[in-house]
PDB file of C-alpha atoms in Angstrom:
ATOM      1  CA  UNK S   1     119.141 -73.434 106.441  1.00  0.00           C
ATOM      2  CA  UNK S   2     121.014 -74.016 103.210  1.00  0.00           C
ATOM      3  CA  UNK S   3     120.579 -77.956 102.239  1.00  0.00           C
ATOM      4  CA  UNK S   4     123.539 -79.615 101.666  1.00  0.00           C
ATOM      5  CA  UNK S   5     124.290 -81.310  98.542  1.00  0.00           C
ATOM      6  CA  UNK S   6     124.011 -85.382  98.935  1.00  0.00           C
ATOM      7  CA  UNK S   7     126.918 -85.968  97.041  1.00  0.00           C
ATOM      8  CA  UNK S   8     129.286 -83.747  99.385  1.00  0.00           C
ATOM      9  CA  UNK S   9     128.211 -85.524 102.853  1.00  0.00           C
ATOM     10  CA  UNK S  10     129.227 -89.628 101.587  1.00  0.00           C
ATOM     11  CA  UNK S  11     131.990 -90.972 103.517  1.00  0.00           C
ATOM     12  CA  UNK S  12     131.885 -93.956 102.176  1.00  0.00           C
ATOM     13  CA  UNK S  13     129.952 -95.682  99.206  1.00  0.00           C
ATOM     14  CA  UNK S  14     129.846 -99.257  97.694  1.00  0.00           C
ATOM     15  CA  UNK S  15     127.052-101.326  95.586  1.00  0.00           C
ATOM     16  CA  UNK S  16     125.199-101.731  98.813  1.00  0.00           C
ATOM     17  CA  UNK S  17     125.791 -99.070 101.677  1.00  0.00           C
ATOM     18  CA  UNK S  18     126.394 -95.257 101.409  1.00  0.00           C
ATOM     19  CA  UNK S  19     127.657 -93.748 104.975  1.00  0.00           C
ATOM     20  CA  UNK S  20     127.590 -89.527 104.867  1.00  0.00           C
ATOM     21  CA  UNK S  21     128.174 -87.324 107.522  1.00  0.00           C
ATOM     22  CA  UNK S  22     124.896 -85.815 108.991  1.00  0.00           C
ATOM     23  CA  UNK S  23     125.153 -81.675 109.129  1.00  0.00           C
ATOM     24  CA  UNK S  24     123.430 -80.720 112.014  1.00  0.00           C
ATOM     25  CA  UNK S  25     119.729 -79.722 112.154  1.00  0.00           C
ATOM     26  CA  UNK S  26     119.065 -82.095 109.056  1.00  0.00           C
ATOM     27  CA  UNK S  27     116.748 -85.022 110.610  1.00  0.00           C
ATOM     28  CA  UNK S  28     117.587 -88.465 109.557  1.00  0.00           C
ATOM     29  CA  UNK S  29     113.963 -89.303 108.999  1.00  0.00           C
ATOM     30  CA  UNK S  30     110.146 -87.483 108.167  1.00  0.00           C
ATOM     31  CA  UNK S  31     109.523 -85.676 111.543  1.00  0.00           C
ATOM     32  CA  UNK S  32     106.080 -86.153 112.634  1.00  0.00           C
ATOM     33  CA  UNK S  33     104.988 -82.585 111.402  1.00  0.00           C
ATOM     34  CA  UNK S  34     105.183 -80.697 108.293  1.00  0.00           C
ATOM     35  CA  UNK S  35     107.613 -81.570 105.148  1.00  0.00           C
ATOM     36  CA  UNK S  36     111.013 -80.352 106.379  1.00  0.00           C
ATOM     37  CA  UNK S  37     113.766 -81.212 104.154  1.00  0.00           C
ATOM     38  CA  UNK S  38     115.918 -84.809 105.842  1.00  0.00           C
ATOM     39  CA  UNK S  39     118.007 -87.128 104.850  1.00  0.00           C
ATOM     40  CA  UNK S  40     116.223 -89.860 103.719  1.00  0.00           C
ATOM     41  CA  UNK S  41     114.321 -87.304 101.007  1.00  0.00           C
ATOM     42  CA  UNK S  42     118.035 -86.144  99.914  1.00  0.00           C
ATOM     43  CA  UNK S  43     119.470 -89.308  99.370  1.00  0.00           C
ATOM     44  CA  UNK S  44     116.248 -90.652  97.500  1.00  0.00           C
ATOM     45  CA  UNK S  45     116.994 -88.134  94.963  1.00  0.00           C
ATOM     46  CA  UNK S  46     119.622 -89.969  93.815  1.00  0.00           C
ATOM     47  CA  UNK S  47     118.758 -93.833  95.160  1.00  0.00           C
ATOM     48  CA  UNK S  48     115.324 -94.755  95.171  1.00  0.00           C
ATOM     49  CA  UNK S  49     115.422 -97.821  97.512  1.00  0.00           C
ATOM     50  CA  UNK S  50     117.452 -96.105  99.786  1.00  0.00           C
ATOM     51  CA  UNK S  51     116.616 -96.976 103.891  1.00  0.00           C
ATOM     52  CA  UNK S  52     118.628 -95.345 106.919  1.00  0.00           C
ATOM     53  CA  UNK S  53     120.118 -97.977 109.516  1.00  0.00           C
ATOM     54  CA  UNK S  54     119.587 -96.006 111.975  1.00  0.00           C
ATOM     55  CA  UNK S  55     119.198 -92.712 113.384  1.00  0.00           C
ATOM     56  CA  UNK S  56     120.696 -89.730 115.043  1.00  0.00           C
ATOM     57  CA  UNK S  57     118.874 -86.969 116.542  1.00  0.00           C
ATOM     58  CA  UNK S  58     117.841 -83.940 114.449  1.00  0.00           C
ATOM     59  CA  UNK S  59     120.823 -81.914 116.628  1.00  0.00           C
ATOM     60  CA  UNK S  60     123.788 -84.411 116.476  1.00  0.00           C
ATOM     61  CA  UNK S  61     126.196 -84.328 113.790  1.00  0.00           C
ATOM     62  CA  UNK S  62     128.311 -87.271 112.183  1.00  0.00           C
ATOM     63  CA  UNK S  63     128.670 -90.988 110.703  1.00  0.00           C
ATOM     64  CA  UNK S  64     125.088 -92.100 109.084  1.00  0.00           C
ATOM     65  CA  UNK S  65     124.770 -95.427 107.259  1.00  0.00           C
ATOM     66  CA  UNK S  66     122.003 -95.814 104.459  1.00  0.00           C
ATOM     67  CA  UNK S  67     121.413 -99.059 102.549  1.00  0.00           C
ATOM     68  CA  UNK S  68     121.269 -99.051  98.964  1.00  0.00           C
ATOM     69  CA  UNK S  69     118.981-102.251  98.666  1.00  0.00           C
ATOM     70  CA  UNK S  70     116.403-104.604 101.069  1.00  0.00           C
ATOM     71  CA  UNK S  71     119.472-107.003 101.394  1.00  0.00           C
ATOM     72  CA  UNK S  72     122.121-104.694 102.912  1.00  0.00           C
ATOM     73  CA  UNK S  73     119.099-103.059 104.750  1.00  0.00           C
ATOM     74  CA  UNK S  74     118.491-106.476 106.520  1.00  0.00           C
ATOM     75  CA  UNK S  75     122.033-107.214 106.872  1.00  0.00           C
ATOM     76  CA  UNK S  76     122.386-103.890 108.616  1.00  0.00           C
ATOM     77  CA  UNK S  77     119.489-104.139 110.636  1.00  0.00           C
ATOM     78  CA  UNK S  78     120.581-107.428 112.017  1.00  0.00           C
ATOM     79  CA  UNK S  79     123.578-106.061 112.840  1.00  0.00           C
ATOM     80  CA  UNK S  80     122.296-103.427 114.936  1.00  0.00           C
ATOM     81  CA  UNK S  81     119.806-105.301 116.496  1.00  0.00           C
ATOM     82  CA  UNK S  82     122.313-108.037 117.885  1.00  0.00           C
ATOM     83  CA  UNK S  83     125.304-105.123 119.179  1.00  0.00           C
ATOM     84  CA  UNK S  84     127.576-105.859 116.794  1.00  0.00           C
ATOM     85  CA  UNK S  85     128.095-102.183 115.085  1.00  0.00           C
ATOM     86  CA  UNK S  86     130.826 -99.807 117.217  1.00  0.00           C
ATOM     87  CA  UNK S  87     129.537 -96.237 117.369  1.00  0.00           C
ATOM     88  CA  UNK S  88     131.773 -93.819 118.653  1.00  0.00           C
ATOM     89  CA  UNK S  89     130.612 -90.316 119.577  1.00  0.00           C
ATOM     90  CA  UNK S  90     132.577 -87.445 120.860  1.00  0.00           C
ATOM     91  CA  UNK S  91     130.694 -84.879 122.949  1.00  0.00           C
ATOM     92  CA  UNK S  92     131.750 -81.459 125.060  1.00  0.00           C
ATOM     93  CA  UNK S  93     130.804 -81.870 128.623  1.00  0.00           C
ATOM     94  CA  UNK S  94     130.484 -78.984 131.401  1.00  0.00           C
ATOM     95  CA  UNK S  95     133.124 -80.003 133.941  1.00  0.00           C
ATOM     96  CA  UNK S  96     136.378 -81.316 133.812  1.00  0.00           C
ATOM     97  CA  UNK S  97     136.665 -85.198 134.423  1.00  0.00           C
ATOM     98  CA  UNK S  98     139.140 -87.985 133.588  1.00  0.00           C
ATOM     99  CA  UNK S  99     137.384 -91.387 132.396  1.00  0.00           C
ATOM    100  CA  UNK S 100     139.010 -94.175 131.937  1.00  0.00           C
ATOM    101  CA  UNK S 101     136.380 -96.457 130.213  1.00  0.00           C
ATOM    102  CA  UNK S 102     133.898 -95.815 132.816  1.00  0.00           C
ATOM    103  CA  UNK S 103     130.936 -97.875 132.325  1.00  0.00           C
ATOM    104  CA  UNK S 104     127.622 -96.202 133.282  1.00  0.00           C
ATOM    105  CA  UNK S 105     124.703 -98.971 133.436  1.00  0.00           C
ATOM    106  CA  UNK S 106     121.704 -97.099 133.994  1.00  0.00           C
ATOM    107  CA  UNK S 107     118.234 -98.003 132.377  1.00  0.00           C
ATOM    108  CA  UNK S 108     116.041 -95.606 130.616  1.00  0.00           C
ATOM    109  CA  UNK S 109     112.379 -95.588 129.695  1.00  0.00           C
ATOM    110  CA  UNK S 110     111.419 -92.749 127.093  1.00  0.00           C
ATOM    111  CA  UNK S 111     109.001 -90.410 128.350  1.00  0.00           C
ATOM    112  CA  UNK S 112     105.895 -87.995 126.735  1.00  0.00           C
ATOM    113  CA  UNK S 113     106.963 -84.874 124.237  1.00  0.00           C
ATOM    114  CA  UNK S 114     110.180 -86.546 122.731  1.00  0.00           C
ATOM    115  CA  UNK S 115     112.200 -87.153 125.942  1.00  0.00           C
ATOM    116  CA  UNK S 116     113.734 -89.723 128.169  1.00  0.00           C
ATOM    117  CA  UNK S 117     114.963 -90.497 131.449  1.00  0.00           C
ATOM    118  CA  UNK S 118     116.667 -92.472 134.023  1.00  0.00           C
ATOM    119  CA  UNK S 119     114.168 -95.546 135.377  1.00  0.00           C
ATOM    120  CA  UNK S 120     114.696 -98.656 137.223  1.00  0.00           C
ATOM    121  CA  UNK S 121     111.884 -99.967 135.282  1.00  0.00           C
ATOM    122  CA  UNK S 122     113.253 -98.688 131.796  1.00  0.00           C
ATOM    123  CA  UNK S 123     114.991-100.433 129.478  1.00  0.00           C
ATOM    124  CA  UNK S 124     118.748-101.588 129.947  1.00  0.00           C
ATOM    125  CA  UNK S 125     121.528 -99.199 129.106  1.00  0.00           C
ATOM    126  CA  UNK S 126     125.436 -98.920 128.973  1.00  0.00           C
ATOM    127  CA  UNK S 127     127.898 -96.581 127.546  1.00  0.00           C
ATOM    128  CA  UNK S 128     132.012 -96.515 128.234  1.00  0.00           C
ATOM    129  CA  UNK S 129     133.008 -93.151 128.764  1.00  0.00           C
ATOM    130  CA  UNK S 130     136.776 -91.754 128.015  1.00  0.00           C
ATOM    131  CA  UNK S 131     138.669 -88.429 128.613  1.00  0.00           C
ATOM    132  CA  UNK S 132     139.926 -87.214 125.011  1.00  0.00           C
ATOM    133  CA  UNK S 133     140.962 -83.689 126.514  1.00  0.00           C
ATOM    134  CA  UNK S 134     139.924 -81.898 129.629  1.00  0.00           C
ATOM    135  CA  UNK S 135     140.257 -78.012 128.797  1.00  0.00           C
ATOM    136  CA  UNK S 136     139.801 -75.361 131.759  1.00  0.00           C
ATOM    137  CA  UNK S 137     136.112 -76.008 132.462  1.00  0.00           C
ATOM    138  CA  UNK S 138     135.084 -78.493 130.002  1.00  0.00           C
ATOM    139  CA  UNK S 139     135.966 -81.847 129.160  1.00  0.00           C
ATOM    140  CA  UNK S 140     135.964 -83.570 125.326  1.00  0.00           C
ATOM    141  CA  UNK S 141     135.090 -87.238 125.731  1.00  0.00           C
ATOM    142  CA  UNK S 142     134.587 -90.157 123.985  1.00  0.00           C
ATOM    143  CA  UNK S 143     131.647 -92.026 124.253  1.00  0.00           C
ATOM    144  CA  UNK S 144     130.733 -96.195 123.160  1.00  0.00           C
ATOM    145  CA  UNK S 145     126.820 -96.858 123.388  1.00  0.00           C
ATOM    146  CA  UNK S 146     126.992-100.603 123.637  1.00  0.00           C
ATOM    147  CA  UNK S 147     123.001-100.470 123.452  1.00  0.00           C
ATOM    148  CA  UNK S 148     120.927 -98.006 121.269  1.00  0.00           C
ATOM    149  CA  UNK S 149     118.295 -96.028 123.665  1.00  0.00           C
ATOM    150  CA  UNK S 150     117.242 -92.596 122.578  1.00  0.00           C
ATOM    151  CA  UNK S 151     118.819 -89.952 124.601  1.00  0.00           C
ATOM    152  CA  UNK S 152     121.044 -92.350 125.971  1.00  0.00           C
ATOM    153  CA  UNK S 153     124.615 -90.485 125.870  1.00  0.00           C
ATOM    154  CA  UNK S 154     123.059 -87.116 126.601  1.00  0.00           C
ATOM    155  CA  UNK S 155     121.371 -89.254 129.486  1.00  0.00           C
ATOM    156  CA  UNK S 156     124.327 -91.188 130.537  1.00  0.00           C
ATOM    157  CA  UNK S 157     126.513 -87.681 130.657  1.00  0.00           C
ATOM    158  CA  UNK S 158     123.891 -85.615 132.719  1.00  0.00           C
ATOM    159  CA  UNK S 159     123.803 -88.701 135.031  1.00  0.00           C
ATOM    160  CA  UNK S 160     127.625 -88.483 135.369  1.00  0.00           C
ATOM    161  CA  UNK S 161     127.023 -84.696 135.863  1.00  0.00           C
ATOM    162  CA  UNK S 162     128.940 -83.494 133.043  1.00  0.00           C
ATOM    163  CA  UNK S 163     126.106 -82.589 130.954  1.00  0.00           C
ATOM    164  CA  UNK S 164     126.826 -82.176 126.913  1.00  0.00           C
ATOM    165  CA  UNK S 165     126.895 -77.910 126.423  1.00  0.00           C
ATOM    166  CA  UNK S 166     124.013 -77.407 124.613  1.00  0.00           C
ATOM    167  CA  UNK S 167     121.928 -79.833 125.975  1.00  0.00           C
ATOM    168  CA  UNK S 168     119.560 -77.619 127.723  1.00  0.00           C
ATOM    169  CA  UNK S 169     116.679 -80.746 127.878  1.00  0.00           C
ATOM    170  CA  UNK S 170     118.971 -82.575 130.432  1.00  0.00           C
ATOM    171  CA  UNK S 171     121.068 -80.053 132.226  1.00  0.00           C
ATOM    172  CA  UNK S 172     124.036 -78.730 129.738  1.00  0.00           C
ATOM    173  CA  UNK S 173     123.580 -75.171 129.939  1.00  0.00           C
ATOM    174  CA  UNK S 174     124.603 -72.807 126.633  1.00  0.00           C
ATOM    175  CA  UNK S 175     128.391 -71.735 126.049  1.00  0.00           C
ATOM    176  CA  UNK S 176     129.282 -68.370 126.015  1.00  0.00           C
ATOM    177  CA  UNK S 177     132.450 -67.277 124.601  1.00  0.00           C
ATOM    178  CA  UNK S 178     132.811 -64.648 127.110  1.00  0.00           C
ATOM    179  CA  UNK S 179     133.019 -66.360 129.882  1.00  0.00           C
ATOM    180  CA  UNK S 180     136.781 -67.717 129.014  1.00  0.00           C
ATOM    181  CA  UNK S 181     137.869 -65.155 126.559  1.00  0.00           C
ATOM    182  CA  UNK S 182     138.299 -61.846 128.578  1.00  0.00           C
ATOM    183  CA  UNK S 183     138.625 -59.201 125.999  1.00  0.00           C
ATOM    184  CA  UNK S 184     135.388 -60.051 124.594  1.00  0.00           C
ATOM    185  CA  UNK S 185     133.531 -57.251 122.978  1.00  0.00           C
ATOM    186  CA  UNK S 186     129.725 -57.849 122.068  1.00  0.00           C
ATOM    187  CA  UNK S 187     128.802 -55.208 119.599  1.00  0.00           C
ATOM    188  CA  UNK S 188     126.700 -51.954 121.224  1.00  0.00           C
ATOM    189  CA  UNK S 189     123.046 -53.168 121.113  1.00  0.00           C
ATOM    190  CA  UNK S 190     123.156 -56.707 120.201  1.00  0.00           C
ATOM    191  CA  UNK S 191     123.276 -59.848 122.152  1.00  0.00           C
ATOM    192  CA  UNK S 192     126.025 -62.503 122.659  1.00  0.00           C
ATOM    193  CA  UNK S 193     124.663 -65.519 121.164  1.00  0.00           C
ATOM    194  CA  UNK S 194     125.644 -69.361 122.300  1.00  0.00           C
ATOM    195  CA  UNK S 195     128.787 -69.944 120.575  1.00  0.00           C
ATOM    196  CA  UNK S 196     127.325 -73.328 119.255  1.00  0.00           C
ATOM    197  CA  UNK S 197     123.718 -73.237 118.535  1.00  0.00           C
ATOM    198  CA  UNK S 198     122.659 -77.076 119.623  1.00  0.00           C
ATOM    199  CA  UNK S 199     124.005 -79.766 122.166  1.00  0.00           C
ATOM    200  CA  UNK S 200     127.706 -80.428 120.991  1.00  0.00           C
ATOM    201  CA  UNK S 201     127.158 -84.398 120.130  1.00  0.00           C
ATOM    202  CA  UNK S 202     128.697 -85.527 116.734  1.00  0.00           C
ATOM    203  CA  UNK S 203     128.988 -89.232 115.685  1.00  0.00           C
ATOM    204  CA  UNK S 204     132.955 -89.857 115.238  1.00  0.00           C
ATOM    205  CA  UNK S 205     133.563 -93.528 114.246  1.00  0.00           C
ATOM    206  CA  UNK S 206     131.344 -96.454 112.893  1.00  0.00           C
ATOM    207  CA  UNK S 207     132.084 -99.974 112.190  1.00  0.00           C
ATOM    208  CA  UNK S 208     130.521-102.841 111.151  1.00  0.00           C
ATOM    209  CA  UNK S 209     130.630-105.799 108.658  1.00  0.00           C
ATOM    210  CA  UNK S 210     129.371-105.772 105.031  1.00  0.00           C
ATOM    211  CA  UNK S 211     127.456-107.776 103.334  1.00  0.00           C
ATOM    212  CA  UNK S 212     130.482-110.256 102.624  1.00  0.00           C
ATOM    213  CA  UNK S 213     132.007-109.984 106.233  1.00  0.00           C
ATOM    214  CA  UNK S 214     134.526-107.230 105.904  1.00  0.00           C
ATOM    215  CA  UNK S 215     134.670-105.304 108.368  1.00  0.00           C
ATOM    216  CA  UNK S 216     134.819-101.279 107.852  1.00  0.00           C
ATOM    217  CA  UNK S 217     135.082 -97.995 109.594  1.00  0.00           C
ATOM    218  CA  UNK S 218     134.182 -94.716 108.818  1.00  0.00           C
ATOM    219  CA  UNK S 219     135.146 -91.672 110.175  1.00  0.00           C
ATOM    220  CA  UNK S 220     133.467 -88.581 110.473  1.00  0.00           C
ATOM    221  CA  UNK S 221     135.031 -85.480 110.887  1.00  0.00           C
ATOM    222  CA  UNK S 222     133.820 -82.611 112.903  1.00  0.00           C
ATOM    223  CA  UNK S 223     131.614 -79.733 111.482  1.00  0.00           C
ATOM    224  CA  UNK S 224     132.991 -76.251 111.447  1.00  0.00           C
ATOM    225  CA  UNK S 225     130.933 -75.419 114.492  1.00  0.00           C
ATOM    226  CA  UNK S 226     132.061 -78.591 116.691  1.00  0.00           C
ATOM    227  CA  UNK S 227     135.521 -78.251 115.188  1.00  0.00           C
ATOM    228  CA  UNK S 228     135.513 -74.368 115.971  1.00  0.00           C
ATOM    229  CA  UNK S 229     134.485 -75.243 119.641  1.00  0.00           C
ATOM    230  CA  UNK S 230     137.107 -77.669 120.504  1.00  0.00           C
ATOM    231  CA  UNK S 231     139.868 -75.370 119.426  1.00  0.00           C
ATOM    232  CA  UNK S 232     138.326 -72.287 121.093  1.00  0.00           C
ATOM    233  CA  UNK S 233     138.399 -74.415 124.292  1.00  0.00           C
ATOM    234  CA  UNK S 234     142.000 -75.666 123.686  1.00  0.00           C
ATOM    235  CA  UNK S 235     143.344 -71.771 123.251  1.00  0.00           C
ATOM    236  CA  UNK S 236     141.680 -70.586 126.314  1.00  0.00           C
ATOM    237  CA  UNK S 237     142.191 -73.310 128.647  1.00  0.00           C
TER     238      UNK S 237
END
């Protein structure tokens, strides 16, 4: 893949935070194995102290924050650790369903191999779920993580059964394009592919306090191939 330049992805910048929005298939962080290009190397380009806040997985798309110095770090951190930063993600579910703020308490304990599940034993876990817009076989909702466990909206959403399209680890089986748009053609001899190539999570909204109290949100808007989705689904419905 083509790596984005740093300067195009920032949302947001002052003397002590920098919030982009994370392309897809970029990780936030080193992966265990090899030197693929993230984040973290990108910004450090241009910021040498830079830390990220937080994460999102390699896949999902959408509002990062990286602090520019070991105070805002800290102040960050804190923030994080004690719920006080709003994350709002959008994701496309299979299935159409109308949420209202549904609050899905399930624990989860992260398993071997870079996965998680659903455990009575794991550790505590909420989201609030909302309908944005149910299409004809798909639903685009809104999703608040009041804590931070990994997987946990993908989990949350497959536990709801209206797994994220994509998300073949936990249920969310591939979109095809042909199977709403009947005058599809694939081309003699070739295959149709998914019509996005991950799980179709992307980080909307974040909020939280700077260093001096103010309160700020970022938005994030959707990549081409999240923002390509959501209108095929609206034509077609």
């Amino acid at each position: 893949m083509k790596l984005p330049n740093f300067q195009d992805l920032i949302l947001f910048e002052d003397d002590d935070f920098i919030v982009i929005n994370k392309p897809p298939f970029l990780a936030t962080l080193d992966e265990r194995f090899g030197g693929a290009p993230n984040i973290l190397r990108l910004a450090r380009e241009q910021h040498d102290d830079v830390q990220a806040c937080h994460r999102l997985d390699k896949e999902t798309s959408g509002a990062l924050a990286l602090a520019k110095n070991p105070a805002a770090y800290r102040h960050l951190a804190m923030q994080f650790e004690d719920r006080q930063v709003s994350k709002i993600y959008h994701a496309v579910a299979w299935g159409v369903h109308h949420y209202d703020g549904l609050r899905v308490d399930r624990s989860i304990e992260t398993t071997t191999k870079g996965k998680a599940r659903l455990a009575y034993k794991g550790k505590p876990a909420v989201t609030l779920v909302r309908t944005l817009e149910p299409y004809a076989r798909h639903t685009l909702l809104e999703c608040q993580p009041i804590t931070g466990r990994m997987h946990q909206i993908r989990l949350h959403l497959a536990y709801l059964q209206a797994p994220i399209v994509g998300d073949t680890m936990y249920g969310g089986e591939d979109f095809y394009l042909s199977t709403l748009k009947k005058k599809f053609n694939v081309k003699q001899g070739e295959q149709e592919q998914p019509f996005i190539k991950r799980f179709a999570l992307h980080a909307a909204q974040l909020t939280f306090a700077k260093l001096d109290g103010e309160p700020v949100t970022i938005e994030a808007p959707y990549p081409k191939d999240f923002r390509v989705l959501v209108e095929n689904l609206r034509q077609y419905q």
